[in-house]
Amino acid sequence: MKKTGSILLCILLLAGLLLPGMGTAEGKTAARSAAFAVRTKPVKKITLNTKEKTLQMKEGKTVSFTLKATIKPENATNPALTWTSDNTKVAKVSKKGKVTAVGEGTCKITAAARDGSGKKAVCKVMVKAPEQGDGVVKKITLTPEKVQLKGIGDGFVLKAEVDTTLKSTAYQMGCSLTNPDMVKFGTGNLKTGKTITALQEGSCEVSVWVVGHESVKATCVITIGEQKEDPIKDGIMLGSGRKTLHLGDSPFRLMVYKAAKYENDTVCYKVDKNSAIKVGFDSETEPEDTGIPTDILKITPLAEGKSVITVWFEEHPKVKATCEVTVLP
């Protein structure tokens, strides 16, 4: 009798759960969604065979290792992973988790589930430069140390001679430019001679060192085209450092002169709290053709007192100039 009662209770409970709405479209959709939810098994955890790895680069050889991922549950509906590196200049990773060293530094390799569960695992990879062996770098000599190029497209060969006690001659050399847009590196290497070609007029410096011994450097100064001394030595200059106006005077035009290298930079200005004047850009007046990049500020006297105008470049806020304006009756 107890068994029969239990069966009857189950039937009644099922009838209460399943019968309402089962014949409607909404009921059928809900049933299908429930069935899919039961069949789908999302990824709950990803574990990598290592959380940290250090790679030692070797001259002329590819250094790599393969990460293996364990996914839980084992019967997850979609166990596919996406592998990524947050710094491909240090190490890159294939679709199958093979990590290859590219350059010195640290990066993170991430294995992320594709099923939308948001699960992922990370391995921190440190890549070290090739071992240089015992010894020190005494001095680096560049040939030439200073060069004048005629113009764009002109080039020369830069060679580095290293005075060192390093046991290995397979050391790597690094270099940097103060202005990467000024020149480009071509074929060859610094030990036997590397080609450098001018891209635009101006000047820049090339610094050279041995990887792992960056404290010893050498510099080559490159000048491209005929260099004229810029009359605006401080980067920005006002037509006047002090100006006296009277109430009722017409607006005064204050010239803002820019050094050639800041020609395309945006000029900003501010006036101190003493509002004896009104300041704004004058877009109607054409500046004189002096060959110097120029903006114009229009100064209108408002009340007796003194005000200081400060101008600077939005892109270079430390390059500034000021003008003190006194307004008299």
mmCIF file of C-alpha atoms in Angstrom, residues 5-322:
data_model
loop_
_atom_site.group_PDB
_atom_site.id
_atom_site.type_symbol
_atom_site.label_atom_id
_atom_site.label_comp_id
_atom_site.label_asym_id
_atom_site.label_seq_id
_atom_site.Cartn_x
_atom_site.Cartn_y
_atom_site.Cartn_z
ATOM 1 C CA GLY A 5 0.861 5.603 -2.646
ATOM 2 C CA SER A 6 4.408 6.712 -3.528
ATOM 3 C CA ILE A 7 3.898 5.948 -7.213
ATOM 4 C CA LEU A 8 0.602 7.872 -7.218
ATOM 5 C CA LEU A 9 2.275 10.859 -5.543
ATOM 6 C CA CYS A 10 5.034 10.922 -8.210
ATOM 7 C CA ILE A 11 2.454 10.815 -11.006
ATOM 8 C CA LEU A 12 0.562 13.734 -9.464
ATOM 9 C CA LEU A 13 3.744 15.767 -9.047
ATOM 10 C CA LEU A 14 4.799 15.166 -12.672
ATOM 11 C CA ALA A 15 1.324 16.094 -13.864
ATOM 12 C CA GLY A 16 1.561 19.376 -11.979
ATOM 13 C CA LEU A 17 4.973 20.181 -13.505
ATOM 14 C CA LEU A 18 4.476 19.078 -17.086
ATOM 15 C CA LEU A 19 0.825 19.580 -17.950
ATOM 16 C CA PRO A 20 0.509 23.390 -17.590
ATOM 17 C CA GLY A 21 1.436 25.075 -20.878
ATOM 18 C CA MET A 22 2.742 21.899 -22.535
ATOM 19 C CA GLY A 23 0.412 22.299 -25.460
ATOM 20 C CA THR A 24 1.390 25.927 -26.122
ATOM 21 C CA ALA A 25 4.276 27.197 -28.320
ATOM 22 C CA GLU A 26 5.915 28.697 -25.247
ATOM 23 C CA GLY A 27 5.746 25.403 -23.483
ATOM 24 C CA LYS A 28 7.355 23.553 -26.374
ATOM 25 C CA THR A 29 10.189 26.137 -26.627
ATOM 26 C CA ALA A 30 10.826 25.896 -22.901
ATOM 27 C CA ALA A 31 10.938 22.127 -23.151
ATOM 28 C CA ARG A 32 13.442 22.204 -25.998
ATOM 29 C CA SER A 33 15.644 24.729 -24.095
ATOM 30 C CA ALA A 34 15.544 22.579 -20.986
ATOM 31 C CA ALA A 35 16.498 19.514 -22.997
ATOM 32 C CA PHE A 36 19.449 21.372 -24.628
ATOM 33 C CA ALA A 37 20.612 22.632 -21.231
ATOM 34 C CA VAL A 38 20.666 19.075 -19.974
ATOM 35 C CA ARG A 39 22.687 17.856 -22.961
ATOM 36 C CA THR A 40 25.255 20.754 -22.934
ATOM 37 C CA LYS A 41 28.238 20.420 -20.621
ATOM 38 C CA PRO A 42 30.331 23.604 -20.371
ATOM 39 C CA VAL A 43 34.030 23.730 -19.514
ATOM 40 C CA LYS A 44 34.443 24.171 -15.771
ATOM 41 C CA LYS A 45 38.231 24.166 -15.425
ATOM 42 C CA ILE A 46 41.387 24.353 -17.567
ATOM 43 C CA THR A 47 44.753 23.246 -16.178
ATOM 44 C CA LEU A 48 48.099 23.646 -17.956
ATOM 45 C CA ASN A 49 51.005 21.282 -17.464
ATOM 46 C CA THR A 50 53.097 24.222 -16.219
ATOM 47 C CA LYS A 51 52.293 27.700 -14.855
ATOM 48 C CA GLU A 52 55.755 29.204 -15.426
ATOM 49 C CA LYS A 53 58.492 28.513 -17.951
ATOM 50 C CA THR A 54 61.902 30.057 -18.623
ATOM 51 C CA LEU A 55 63.426 29.788 -22.092
ATOM 52 C CA GLN A 56 67.100 30.445 -22.819
ATOM 53 C CA MET A 57 67.556 31.626 -26.389
ATOM 54 C CA LYS A 58 70.409 30.094 -28.399
ATOM 55 C CA GLU A 59 72.267 31.736 -31.235
ATOM 56 C CA GLY A 60 71.013 30.388 -34.583
ATOM 57 C CA LYS A 61 68.553 27.924 -33.016
ATOM 58 C CA THR A 62 64.798 27.878 -32.414
ATOM 59 C CA VAL A 63 63.820 27.405 -28.783
ATOM 60 C CA SER A 64 60.279 26.212 -28.020
ATOM 61 C CA PHE A 65 58.107 23.980 -25.855
ATOM 62 C CA THR A 66 54.504 22.778 -25.959
ATOM 63 C CA LEU A 67 51.849 23.534 -23.376
ATOM 64 C CA LYS A 68 49.332 20.783 -22.697
ATOM 65 C CA ALA A 69 45.870 21.605 -21.350
ATOM 66 C CA THR A 70 43.634 19.357 -19.245
ATOM 67 C CA ILE A 71 39.930 20.197 -19.461
ATOM 68 C CA LYS A 72 37.291 19.361 -16.874
ATOM 69 C CA PRO A 73 34.879 17.739 -17.331
ATOM 70 C CA GLU A 74 36.492 15.386 -19.807
ATOM 71 C CA ASN A 75 33.229 15.094 -21.734
ATOM 72 C CA ALA A 76 32.677 18.865 -22.092
ATOM 73 C CA THR A 77 30.458 19.621 -25.104
ATOM 74 C CA ASN A 78 32.996 21.985 -26.705
ATOM 75 C CA PRO A 79 36.559 21.400 -25.436
ATOM 76 C CA ALA A 80 38.188 23.613 -28.104
ATOM 77 C CA LEU A 81 40.721 26.236 -26.915
ATOM 78 C CA THR A 82 42.076 29.543 -28.208
ATOM 79 C CA TRP A 83 45.790 30.135 -27.551
ATOM 80 C CA THR A 84 47.136 33.696 -27.336
ATOM 81 C CA SER A 85 50.295 35.577 -26.291
ATOM 82 C CA ASP A 86 50.070 39.052 -24.755
ATOM 83 C CA ASN A 87 53.471 39.963 -26.223
ATOM 84 C CA THR A 88 54.402 38.303 -29.508
ATOM 85 C CA LYS A 89 57.747 40.127 -29.472
ATOM 86 C CA VAL A 90 58.748 37.881 -26.575
ATOM 87 C CA ALA A 91 57.054 34.586 -27.478
ATOM 88 C CA LYS A 92 54.425 33.373 -29.935
ATOM 89 C CA VAL A 93 52.056 30.418 -29.580
ATOM 90 C CA SER A 94 50.499 28.125 -32.186
ATOM 91 C CA LYS A 95 46.909 26.846 -32.355
ATOM 92 C CA LYS A 96 48.120 23.645 -30.700
ATOM 93 C CA GLY A 97 49.885 25.349 -27.771
ATOM 94 C CA LYS A 98 53.456 25.280 -29.101
ATOM 95 C CA VAL A 99 55.326 28.279 -27.612
ATOM 96 C CA THR A 100 58.364 29.669 -29.468
ATOM 97 C CA ALA A 101 60.827 32.212 -28.066
ATOM 98 C CA VAL A 102 61.135 35.427 -30.109
ATOM 99 C CA GLY A 103 63.003 37.948 -27.954
ATOM 100 C CA GLU A 104 64.129 38.764 -24.437
ATOM 101 C CA GLY A 105 61.382 39.612 -21.939
ATOM 102 C CA THR A 106 58.293 38.260 -20.180
ATOM 103 C CA CYS A 107 54.839 37.446 -21.520
ATOM 104 C CA LYS A 108 51.698 35.491 -20.677
ATOM 105 C CA ILE A 109 50.356 32.607 -22.758
ATOM 106 C CA THR A 110 46.611 32.094 -22.294
ATOM 107 C CA ALA A 111 44.466 29.084 -23.140
ATOM 108 C CA ALA A 112 40.797 30.158 -23.223
ATOM 109 C CA ALA A 113 37.699 27.996 -23.669
ATOM 110 C CA ARG A 114 35.724 28.664 -26.847
ATOM 111 C CA ASP A 115 32.366 27.541 -25.460
ATOM 112 C CA GLY A 116 31.616 30.907 -23.855
ATOM 113 C CA SER A 117 32.148 29.655 -20.319
ATOM 114 C CA GLY A 118 34.895 32.234 -19.736
ATOM 115 C CA LYS A 119 37.285 29.630 -18.352
ATOM 116 C CA LYS A 120 41.001 30.083 -19.029
ATOM 117 C CA ALA A 121 44.470 29.174 -17.807
ATOM 118 C CA VAL A 122 47.688 31.205 -17.986
ATOM 119 C CA CYS A 123 51.371 30.327 -18.219
ATOM 120 C CA LYS A 124 53.997 33.000 -17.537
ATOM 121 C CA VAL A 125 56.936 32.710 -19.936
ATOM 122 C CA MET A 126 60.308 34.377 -19.423
ATOM 123 C CA VAL A 127 62.711 34.494 -22.368
ATOM 124 C CA LYS A 128 66.387 35.149 -21.734
ATOM 125 C CA ALA A 129 68.928 36.404 -24.254
ATOM 126 C CA PRO A 130 71.588 33.974 -25.505
ATOM 127 C CA GLU A 131 74.352 33.361 -22.997
ATOM 128 C CA GLN A 132 77.382 35.471 -23.738
ATOM 129 C CA GLY A 133 79.850 33.444 -21.736
ATOM 130 C CA ASP A 134 82.219 34.782 -19.102
ATOM 131 C CA GLY A 135 83.850 38.143 -19.706
ATOM 132 C CA VAL A 136 83.057 41.839 -20.048
ATOM 133 C CA VAL A 137 82.582 44.432 -22.768
ATOM 134 C CA LYS A 138 85.278 47.091 -22.423
ATOM 135 C CA LYS A 139 84.471 49.444 -25.286
ATOM 136 C CA ILE A 140 82.430 49.766 -28.487
ATOM 137 C CA THR A 141 83.769 51.865 -31.350
ATOM 138 C CA LEU A 142 81.477 52.915 -34.205
ATOM 139 C CA THR A 143 82.618 53.810 -37.691
ATOM 140 C CA PRO A 144 81.640 56.492 -38.458
ATOM 141 C CA GLU A 145 80.837 58.227 -35.161
ATOM 142 C CA LYS A 146 79.350 61.201 -36.991
ATOM 143 C CA VAL A 147 77.945 61.417 -40.517
ATOM 144 C CA GLN A 148 76.384 64.106 -42.745
ATOM 145 C CA LEU A 149 73.970 62.843 -45.413
ATOM 146 C CA LYS A 150 72.968 65.020 -48.361
ATOM 147 C CA GLY A 151 69.262 64.266 -48.207
ATOM 148 C CA ILE A 152 66.459 61.718 -48.350
ATOM 149 C CA GLY A 153 67.549 58.420 -49.885
ATOM 150 C CA ASP A 154 71.218 58.963 -49.092
ATOM 151 C CA GLY A 155 72.820 56.272 -46.931
ATOM 152 C CA PHE A 156 75.947 54.873 -45.318
ATOM 153 C CA VAL A 157 77.268 51.723 -43.633
ATOM 154 C CA LEU A 158 77.623 51.651 -39.838
ATOM 155 C CA LYS A 159 80.106 49.197 -38.321
ATOM 156 C CA ALA A 160 80.759 48.373 -34.679
ATOM 157 C CA GLU A 161 84.047 47.114 -33.258
ATOM 158 C CA VAL A 162 83.769 45.575 -29.806
ATOM 159 C CA ASP A 163 86.678 45.394 -27.359
ATOM 160 C CA THR A 164 85.646 42.486 -25.142
ATOM 161 C CA THR A 165 86.864 39.544 -23.096
ATOM 162 C CA LEU A 166 83.719 37.506 -23.842
ATOM 163 C CA LYS A 167 84.588 33.896 -24.592
ATOM 164 C CA SER A 168 81.855 33.566 -27.195
ATOM 165 C CA THR A 169 81.959 35.595 -30.407
ATOM 166 C CA ALA A 170 78.284 34.805 -31.064
ATOM 167 C CA TYR A 171 77.088 37.735 -28.950
ATOM 168 C CA GLN A 172 74.101 39.749 -30.118
ATOM 169 C CA MET A 173 74.151 43.503 -30.627
ATOM 170 C CA GLY A 174 71.256 45.872 -29.968
ATOM 171 C CA CYS A 175 70.613 49.381 -31.194
ATOM 172 C CA SER A 176 68.069 52.197 -30.839
ATOM 173 C CA LEU A 177 67.218 55.481 -32.579
ATOM 174 C CA THR A 178 66.283 58.782 -30.964
ATOM 175 C CA ASN A 179 63.952 59.318 -33.957
ATOM 176 C CA PRO A 180 62.842 56.071 -35.679
ATOM 177 C CA ASP A 181 61.137 58.068 -38.469
ATOM 178 C CA MET A 182 64.400 59.712 -39.532
ATOM 179 C CA VAL A 183 66.273 56.694 -40.943
ATOM 180 C CA LYS A 184 65.743 53.009 -41.625
ATOM 181 C CA PHE A 185 68.051 50.017 -41.179
ATOM 182 C CA GLY A 186 68.855 47.886 -44.189
ATOM 183 C CA THR A 187 70.831 44.725 -44.823
ATOM 184 C CA GLY A 188 73.872 43.473 -42.935
ATOM 185 C CA ASN A 189 74.711 43.482 -39.249
ATOM 186 C CA LEU A 190 76.619 45.823 -36.984
ATOM 187 C CA LYS A 191 79.635 43.514 -36.699
ATOM 188 C CA THR A 192 80.341 43.459 -40.443
ATOM 189 C CA GLY A 193 78.505 46.627 -41.437
ATOM 190 C CA LYS A 194 74.821 47.621 -41.474
ATOM 191 C CA THR A 195 73.217 49.872 -44.081
ATOM 192 C CA ILE A 196 71.326 52.960 -42.869
ATOM 193 C CA THR A 197 69.224 55.097 -45.237
ATOM 194 C CA ALA A 198 67.790 58.602 -44.687
ATOM 195 C CA LEU A 199 63.985 58.957 -44.712
ATOM 196 C CA GLN A 200 63.641 62.664 -43.872
ATOM 197 C CA GLU A 201 65.767 65.698 -43.171
ATOM 198 C CA GLY A 202 66.878 66.424 -39.627
ATOM 199 C CA SER A 203 69.160 64.739 -37.133
ATOM 200 C CA CYS A 204 69.099 61.709 -34.869
ATOM 201 C CA GLU A 205 71.411 59.410 -32.930
ATOM 202 C CA VAL A 206 72.002 55.669 -33.114
ATOM 203 C CA SER A 207 73.023 53.958 -29.867
ATOM 204 C CA VAL A 208 74.678 50.515 -30.003
ATOM 205 C CA TRP A 209 75.383 47.938 -27.270
ATOM 206 C CA VAL A 210 75.993 44.232 -26.663
ATOM 207 C CA VAL A 211 72.900 42.379 -25.412
ATOM 208 C CA GLY A 212 73.380 41.524 -21.758
ATOM 209 C CA HIS A 213 76.038 44.255 -21.350
ATOM 210 C CA GLU A 214 73.925 47.389 -21.929
ATOM 211 C CA SER A 215 76.012 49.566 -19.598
ATOM 212 C CA VAL A 216 78.621 50.033 -22.355
ATOM 213 C CA LYS A 217 77.285 51.933 -25.371
ATOM 214 C CA ALA A 218 78.504 53.866 -28.403
ATOM 215 C CA THR A 219 76.664 56.571 -30.349
ATOM 216 C CA CYS A 220 76.657 57.727 -33.954
ATOM 217 C CA VAL A 221 75.195 61.180 -34.757
ATOM 218 C CA ILE A 222 73.414 61.359 -38.130
ATOM 219 C CA THR A 223 72.584 64.679 -39.800
ATOM 220 C CA ILE A 224 70.439 64.668 -42.943
ATOM 221 C CA GLY A 225 70.258 67.678 -45.252
ATOM 222 C CA GLU A 226 71.518 71.213 -44.621
ATOM 223 C CA GLN A 227 70.711 72.082 -41.015
ATOM 224 C CA LYS A 228 69.880 75.679 -40.219
ATOM 225 C CA GLU A 229 69.781 76.993 -36.697
ATOM 226 C CA ASP A 230 66.178 77.434 -35.584
ATOM 227 C CA PRO A 231 65.609 81.048 -34.434
ATOM 228 C CA ILE A 232 63.041 79.837 -31.885
ATOM 229 C CA LYS A 233 65.578 78.160 -29.596
ATOM 230 C CA ASP A 234 63.181 77.568 -26.690
ATOM 231 C CA GLY A 235 60.566 75.867 -28.880
ATOM 232 C CA ILE A 236 57.908 78.567 -28.413
ATOM 233 C CA MET A 237 58.240 82.357 -28.189
ATOM 234 C CA LEU A 238 55.828 85.266 -27.823
ATOM 235 C CA GLY A 239 56.143 88.497 -29.771
ATOM 236 C CA SER A 240 56.328 90.367 -26.469
ATOM 237 C CA GLY A 241 57.165 89.415 -22.894
ATOM 238 C CA ARG A 242 55.476 92.526 -21.430
ATOM 239 C CA LYS A 243 52.725 94.729 -22.827
ATOM 240 C CA THR A 244 50.889 97.794 -21.505
ATOM 241 C CA LEU A 245 47.345 98.580 -22.682
ATOM 242 C CA HIS A 246 44.781 101.214 -21.770
ATOM 243 C CA LEU A 247 41.076 100.773 -21.240
ATOM 244 C CA GLY A 248 39.317 101.519 -24.499
ATOM 245 C CA ASP A 249 42.300 100.452 -26.661
ATOM 246 C CA SER A 250 41.664 98.300 -29.693
ATOM 247 C CA PRO A 251 42.553 94.593 -29.315
ATOM 248 C CA PHE A 252 46.274 93.854 -29.377
ATOM 249 C CA ARG A 253 47.651 91.005 -31.546
ATOM 250 C CA LEU A 254 50.207 88.845 -29.719
ATOM 251 C CA MET A 255 52.318 86.665 -32.022
ATOM 252 C CA VAL A 256 53.063 83.079 -30.948
ATOM 253 C CA TYR A 257 56.172 81.833 -32.774
ATOM 254 C CA LYS A 258 56.825 78.064 -32.975
ATOM 255 C CA ALA A 259 60.074 76.215 -33.613
ATOM 256 C CA ALA A 260 60.065 74.232 -36.858
ATOM 257 C CA LYS A 261 59.929 70.878 -35.077
ATOM 258 C CA TYR A 262 56.710 71.974 -33.312
ATOM 259 C CA GLU A 263 55.132 73.419 -36.473
ATOM 260 C CA ASN A 264 52.175 71.018 -36.404
ATOM 261 C CA ASP A 265 51.686 71.043 -32.628
ATOM 262 C CA THR A 266 48.603 72.621 -31.040
ATOM 263 C CA VAL A 267 49.110 75.857 -29.090
ATOM 264 C CA CYS A 268 47.248 76.157 -25.760
ATOM 265 C CA TYR A 269 46.944 79.206 -23.522
ATOM 266 C CA LYS A 270 45.630 80.284 -20.135
ATOM 267 C CA VAL A 271 45.242 83.563 -18.239
ATOM 268 C CA ASP A 272 45.804 83.861 -14.492
ATOM 269 C CA LYS A 273 42.941 84.581 -12.112
ATOM 270 C CA ASN A 274 43.210 88.352 -12.539
ATOM 271 C CA SER A 275 40.861 88.839 -15.497
ATOM 272 C CA ALA A 276 42.046 92.279 -16.611
ATOM 273 C CA ILE A 277 42.039 91.053 -20.238
ATOM 274 C CA LYS A 278 40.139 88.802 -22.615
ATOM 275 C CA VAL A 279 42.214 86.394 -24.738
ATOM 276 C CA GLY A 280 41.338 84.347 -27.819
ATOM 277 C CA PHE A 281 42.850 83.070 -31.052
ATOM 278 C CA ASP A 282 42.722 85.483 -34.002
ATOM 279 C CA SER A 283 41.786 83.449 -37.074
ATOM 280 C CA GLU A 284 41.027 86.493 -39.238
ATOM 281 C CA THR A 285 44.474 88.129 -39.281
ATOM 282 C CA GLU A 286 47.099 86.585 -41.556
ATOM 283 C CA PRO A 287 50.580 86.386 -39.955
ATOM 284 C CA GLU A 288 53.517 87.941 -41.770
ATOM 285 C CA ASP A 289 55.446 85.623 -44.079
ATOM 286 C CA THR A 290 58.607 85.291 -41.962
ATOM 287 C CA GLY A 291 59.176 81.603 -42.600
ATOM 288 C CA ILE A 292 58.459 80.909 -38.931
ATOM 289 C CA PRO A 293 55.305 78.958 -37.952
ATOM 290 C CA THR A 294 53.046 81.485 -36.214
ATOM 291 C CA ASP A 295 49.738 81.617 -34.334
ATOM 292 C CA ILE A 296 48.063 84.878 -33.222
ATOM 293 C CA LEU A 297 46.314 85.701 -29.941
ATOM 294 C CA LYS A 298 43.922 88.670 -29.708
ATOM 295 C CA ILE A 299 44.168 90.543 -26.379
ATOM 296 C CA THR A 300 41.314 92.869 -25.344
ATOM 297 C CA PRO A 301 41.605 95.068 -22.184
ATOM 298 C CA LEU A 302 38.652 94.686 -19.779
ATOM 299 C CA ALA A 303 39.666 96.277 -16.474
ATOM 300 C CA GLU A 304 42.598 97.891 -14.697
ATOM 301 C CA GLY A 305 45.211 95.442 -13.422
ATOM 302 C CA LYS A 306 47.801 92.912 -14.478
ATOM 303 C CA SER A 307 47.349 89.513 -16.076
ATOM 304 C CA VAL A 308 49.843 86.870 -17.182
ATOM 305 C CA ILE A 309 49.268 84.843 -20.344
ATOM 306 C CA THR A 310 50.968 81.433 -20.539
ATOM 307 C CA VAL A 311 51.200 79.492 -23.804
ATOM 308 C CA TRP A 312 52.403 75.931 -24.397
ATOM 309 C CA PHE A 313 52.059 72.988 -26.776
ATOM 310 C CA GLU A 314 49.364 70.416 -26.061
ATOM 311 C CA GLU A 315 51.749 67.641 -27.117
ATOM 312 C CA HIS A 316 54.702 69.145 -25.168
ATOM 313 C CA PRO A 317 53.298 70.908 -22.056
ATOM 314 C CA LYS A 318 56.759 71.659 -20.650
ATOM 315 C CA VAL A 319 57.591 73.939 -23.600
ATOM 316 C CA LYS A 320 56.182 77.280 -22.420
ATOM 317 C CA ALA A 321 56.346 81.061 -22.789
ATOM 318 C CA THR A 322 54.665 83.929 -20.882
#
